[in-house]
CSV table of C-alpha atoms and ligand atoms in Angstrom, one decimal:
chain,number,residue,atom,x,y,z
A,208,UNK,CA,94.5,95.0,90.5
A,209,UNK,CA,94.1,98.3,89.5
A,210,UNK,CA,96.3,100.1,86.7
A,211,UNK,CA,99.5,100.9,89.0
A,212,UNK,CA,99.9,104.4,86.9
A,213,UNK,CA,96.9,105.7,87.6
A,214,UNK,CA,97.2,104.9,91.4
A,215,UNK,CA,100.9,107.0,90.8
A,216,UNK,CA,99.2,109.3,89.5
A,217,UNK,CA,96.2,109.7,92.2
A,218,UNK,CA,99.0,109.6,94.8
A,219,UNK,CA,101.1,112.2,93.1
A,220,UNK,CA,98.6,114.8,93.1
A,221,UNK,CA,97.6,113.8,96.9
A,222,UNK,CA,101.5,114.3,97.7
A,223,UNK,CA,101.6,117.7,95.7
A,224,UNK,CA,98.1,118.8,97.7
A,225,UNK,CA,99.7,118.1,101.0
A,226,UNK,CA,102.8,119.9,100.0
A,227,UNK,CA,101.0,123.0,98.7
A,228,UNK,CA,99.3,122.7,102.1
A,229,UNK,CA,102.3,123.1,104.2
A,230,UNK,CA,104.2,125.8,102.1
A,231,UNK,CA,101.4,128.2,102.4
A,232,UNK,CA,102.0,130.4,105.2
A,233,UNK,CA,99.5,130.1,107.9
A,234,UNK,CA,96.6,132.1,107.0
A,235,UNK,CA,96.0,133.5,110.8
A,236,UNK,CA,100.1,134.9,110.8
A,237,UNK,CA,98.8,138.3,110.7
A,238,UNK,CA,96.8,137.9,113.8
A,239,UNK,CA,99.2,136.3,116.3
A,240,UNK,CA,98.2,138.5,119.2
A,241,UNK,CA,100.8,139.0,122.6
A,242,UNK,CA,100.3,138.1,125.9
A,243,UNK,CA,99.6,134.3,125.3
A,244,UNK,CA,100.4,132.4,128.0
A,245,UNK,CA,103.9,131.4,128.1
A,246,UNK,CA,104.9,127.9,126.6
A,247,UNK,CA,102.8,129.0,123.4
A,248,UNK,CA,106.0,129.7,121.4
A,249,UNK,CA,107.3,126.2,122.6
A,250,UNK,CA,104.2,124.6,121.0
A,251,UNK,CA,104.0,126.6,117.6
A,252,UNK,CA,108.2,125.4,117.3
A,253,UNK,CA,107.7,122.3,118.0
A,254,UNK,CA,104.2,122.0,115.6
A,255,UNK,CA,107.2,123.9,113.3
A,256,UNK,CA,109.9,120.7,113.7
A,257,UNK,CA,107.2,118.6,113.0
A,258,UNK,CA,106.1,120.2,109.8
A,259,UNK,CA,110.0,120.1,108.5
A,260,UNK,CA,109.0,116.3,109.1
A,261,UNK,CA,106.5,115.6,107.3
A,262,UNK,CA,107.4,117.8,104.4
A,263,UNK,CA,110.9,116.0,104.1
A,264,UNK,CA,108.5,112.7,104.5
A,265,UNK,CA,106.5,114.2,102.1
A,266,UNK,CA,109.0,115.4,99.4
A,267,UNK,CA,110.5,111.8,99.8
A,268,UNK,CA,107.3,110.0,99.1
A,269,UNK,CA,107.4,112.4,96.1
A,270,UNK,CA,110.6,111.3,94.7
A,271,UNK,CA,109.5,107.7,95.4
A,272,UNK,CA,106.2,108.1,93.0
A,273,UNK,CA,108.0,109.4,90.2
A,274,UNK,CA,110.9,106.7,90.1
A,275,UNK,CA,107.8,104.3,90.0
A,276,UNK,CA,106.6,106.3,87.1
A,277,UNK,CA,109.7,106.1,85.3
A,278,UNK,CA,109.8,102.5,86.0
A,279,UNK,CA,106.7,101.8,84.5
A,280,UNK,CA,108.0,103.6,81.2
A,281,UNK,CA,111.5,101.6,81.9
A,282,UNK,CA,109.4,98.6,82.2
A,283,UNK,CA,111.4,97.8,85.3
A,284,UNK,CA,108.3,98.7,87.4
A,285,UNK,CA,108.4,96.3,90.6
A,286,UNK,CA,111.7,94.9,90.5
A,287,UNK,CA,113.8,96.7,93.3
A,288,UNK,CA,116.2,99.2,92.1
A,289,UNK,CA,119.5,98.2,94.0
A,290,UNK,CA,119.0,94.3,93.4
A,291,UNK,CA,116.7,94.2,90.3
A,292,UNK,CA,114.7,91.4,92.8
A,293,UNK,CA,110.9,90.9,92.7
A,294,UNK,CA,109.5,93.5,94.8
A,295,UNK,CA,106.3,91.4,96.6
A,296,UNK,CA,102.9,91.8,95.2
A,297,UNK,CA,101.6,92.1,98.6
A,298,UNK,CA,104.2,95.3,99.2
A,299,UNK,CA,103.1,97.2,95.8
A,300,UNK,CA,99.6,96.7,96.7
A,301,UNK,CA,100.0,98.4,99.9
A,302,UNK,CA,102.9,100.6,98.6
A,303,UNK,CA,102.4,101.1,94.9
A,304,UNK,CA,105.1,103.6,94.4
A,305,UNK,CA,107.5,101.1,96.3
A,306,UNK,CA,110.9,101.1,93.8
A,307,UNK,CA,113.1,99.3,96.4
A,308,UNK,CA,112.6,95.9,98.1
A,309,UNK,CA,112.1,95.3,101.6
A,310,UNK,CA,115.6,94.5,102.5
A,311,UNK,CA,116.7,97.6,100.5
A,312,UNK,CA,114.2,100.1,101.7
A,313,UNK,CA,115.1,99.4,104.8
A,314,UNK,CA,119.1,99.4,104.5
A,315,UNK,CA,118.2,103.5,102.8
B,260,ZN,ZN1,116.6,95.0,96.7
């Protein structure tokens, strides 16, 4: 298995990329021209919402990957933070900057 930090790490600056990504105004703002059909302002709010999404999704993602790193330098990396259980290989492997259990994750 690779070295769990450096995946962190990879992820990290993915997660950062992404968010840079959504805080940049949209580059065509200045260009919005009138007399779109109507239901065009519906859309853009609603492609809005969806952006608070995945930048909340994002952001938690964020906070995830830096526990994990600060389990790894705890040396608690893997073991779930509310029960101190085994988190499954098979979950890290698929979630590497997982830092609760299944059960726990899912009760958040
Ligand atoms: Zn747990």
């Amino acid at each position: 298995m690779s070295d769990p930090r450096e995946l962190l790490l990879a992820k990290r600056a993915e997660v950062e990329g992404e968010l840079a990504d959504l805080e940049r105004p949209p580059s065509d703002q200045g260009s919005i021209s009138f007399g779109k059909r109507v239901g065009e302002g519906t859309s853009m709010a609603v492609d809005r919402l969806s952006q608070v999404v995945v930048h909340e999704q994002l952001q938690h993602t964020l906070e995830d990957v830096d526990r994990a790193l600060a389990k790894l330098d705890e040396g608690s990396y893997g073991a779930c933070d509310v029960c101190g259980r085994p988190i499954p290989q098979g979950r890290l492997e698929a979630l590497p900057w997982a830092v609760l259990c299944v059960e726990h994750a899912a009760a958040r």
